[in-house]
Structure formats: structure tokens, C-alpha cells
Amino acid sequence: MWSIGPIGFTAPWLLLGLVALPILWLLLRAVPPAPIRRRFPGVALLLGLEDD
């Protein structure tokens, strides 16, 4: 069993996962996902209108 101060881990993979979280966070901040392009259906919204 690994223990660091008052925190004891029975599973060493949990400790490695906790160490990997900040690294993963930095990678995701450095390389954000590409934005999703969505077309605004402005013309489709205007087609249903009627003149008074």
C-alpha cells in the first residue's frame, strides 16, 4: 500500500490517475477542440412570415 501523508491509496493506478489529471488538463487547454460550424437558418425563419 502506498501512502502519502494522511492519504493512503490501496490502488497505485488511482494515484497515477490523479497525477495524470493535471497533465491531461494542460493538454486539453493547449489544444482545444475545433469549433462546430452551424449555419443559421435565417432565411428559413423569414419564409413563414406574412405581410400585413
PDB file of C-alpha atoms in Angstrom:
ATOM      1  CA  MET A   1       0.000   0.000   0.000  1.00  0.00           C
ATOM      2  CA  TRP A   2       1.326   3.418  -0.958  1.00  0.00           C
ATOM      3  CA  SER A   3       0.737   6.252   1.447  1.00  0.00           C
ATOM      4  CA  ILE A   4       1.430   9.932   1.037  1.00  0.00           C
ATOM      5  CA  GLY A   5       0.887  11.814   4.268  1.00  0.00           C
ATOM      6  CA  PRO A   6      -2.579  11.138   5.635  1.00  0.00           C
ATOM      7  CA  ILE A   7      -3.821   9.892   2.249  1.00  0.00           C
ATOM      8  CA  GLY A   8      -3.331   6.194   1.617  1.00  0.00           C
ATOM      9  CA  PHE A   9      -4.023   4.585  -1.734  1.00  0.00           C
ATOM     10  CA  THR A  10      -4.662   0.865  -1.937  1.00  0.00           C
ATOM     11  CA  ALA A  11      -4.644   1.036  -5.731  1.00  0.00           C
ATOM     12  CA  PRO A  12      -1.472   2.552  -7.227  1.00  0.00           C
ATOM     13  CA  TRP A  13      -3.302   3.145 -10.520  1.00  0.00           C
ATOM     14  CA  LEU A  14      -5.540   5.609  -8.728  1.00  0.00           C
ATOM     15  CA  LEU A  15      -2.500   7.593  -7.647  1.00  0.00           C
ATOM     16  CA  LEU A  16      -1.134   7.584 -11.200  1.00  0.00           C
ATOM     17  CA  GLY A  17      -4.525   8.703 -12.490  1.00  0.00           C
ATOM     18  CA  LEU A  18      -4.563  11.621 -10.076  1.00  0.00           C
ATOM     19  CA  VAL A  19      -1.085  12.614 -11.245  1.00  0.00           C
ATOM     20  CA  ALA A  20      -2.191  12.380 -14.890  1.00  0.00           C
ATOM     21  CA  LEU A  21      -5.224  14.656 -14.437  1.00  0.00           C
ATOM     22  CA  PRO A  22      -3.292  17.975 -14.426  1.00  0.00           C
ATOM     23  CA  ILE A  23      -1.269  16.831 -17.437  1.00  0.00           C
ATOM     24  CA  LEU A  24      -4.465  15.960 -19.301  1.00  0.00           C
ATOM     25  CA  TRP A  25      -5.975  19.310 -18.313  1.00  0.00           C
ATOM     26  CA  LEU A  26      -2.956  21.184 -19.689  1.00  0.00           C
ATOM     27  CA  LEU A  27      -3.099  19.250 -22.960  1.00  0.00           C
ATOM     28  CA  LEU A  28      -6.797  19.983 -23.403  1.00  0.00           C
ATOM     29  CA  ARG A  29      -6.219  23.684 -22.715  1.00  0.00           C
ATOM     30  CA  ALA A  30      -3.329  23.860 -25.171  1.00  0.00           C
ATOM     31  CA  VAL A  31      -5.206  22.097 -27.984  1.00  0.00           C
ATOM     32  CA  PRO A  32      -8.908  22.978 -27.744  1.00  0.00           C
ATOM     33  CA  PRO A  33     -11.360  21.116 -29.953  1.00  0.00           C
ATOM     34  CA  ALA A  34     -12.303  22.689 -33.260  1.00  0.00           C
ATOM     35  CA  PRO A  35     -15.478  24.775 -33.120  1.00  0.00           C
ATOM     36  CA  ILE A  36     -18.603  23.271 -34.624  1.00  0.00           C
ATOM     37  CA  ARG A  37     -19.828  25.339 -37.551  1.00  0.00           C
ATOM     38  CA  ARG A  38     -23.586  25.615 -37.728  1.00  0.00           C
ATOM     39  CA  ARG A  39     -25.424  27.574 -40.361  1.00  0.00           C
ATOM     40  CA  PHE A  40     -28.023  29.969 -39.049  1.00  0.00           C
ATOM     41  CA  PRO A  41     -31.339  29.314 -40.814  1.00  0.00           C
ATOM     42  CA  GLY A  42     -32.305  32.980 -41.049  1.00  0.00           C
ATOM     43  CA  VAL A  43     -33.965  32.662 -44.466  1.00  0.00           C
ATOM     44  CA  ALA A  44     -35.988  29.635 -43.352  1.00  0.00           C
ATOM     45  CA  LEU A  45     -37.299  31.634 -40.394  1.00  0.00           C
ATOM     46  CA  LEU A  46     -38.333  34.527 -42.635  1.00  0.00           C
ATOM     47  CA  LEU A  47     -40.142  32.354 -45.199  1.00  0.00           C
ATOM     48  CA  GLY A  48     -43.052  31.620 -42.853  1.00  0.00           C
ATOM     49  CA  LEU A  49     -43.871  35.295 -42.252  1.00  0.00           C
ATOM     50  CA  GLU A  50     -46.768  37.008 -43.976  1.00  0.00           C
ATOM     51  CA  ASP A  51     -47.079  40.664 -44.911  1.00  0.00           C
ATOM     52  CA  ASP A  52     -49.815  42.687 -43.263  1.00  0.00           C
TER      53      ASP A  52
END
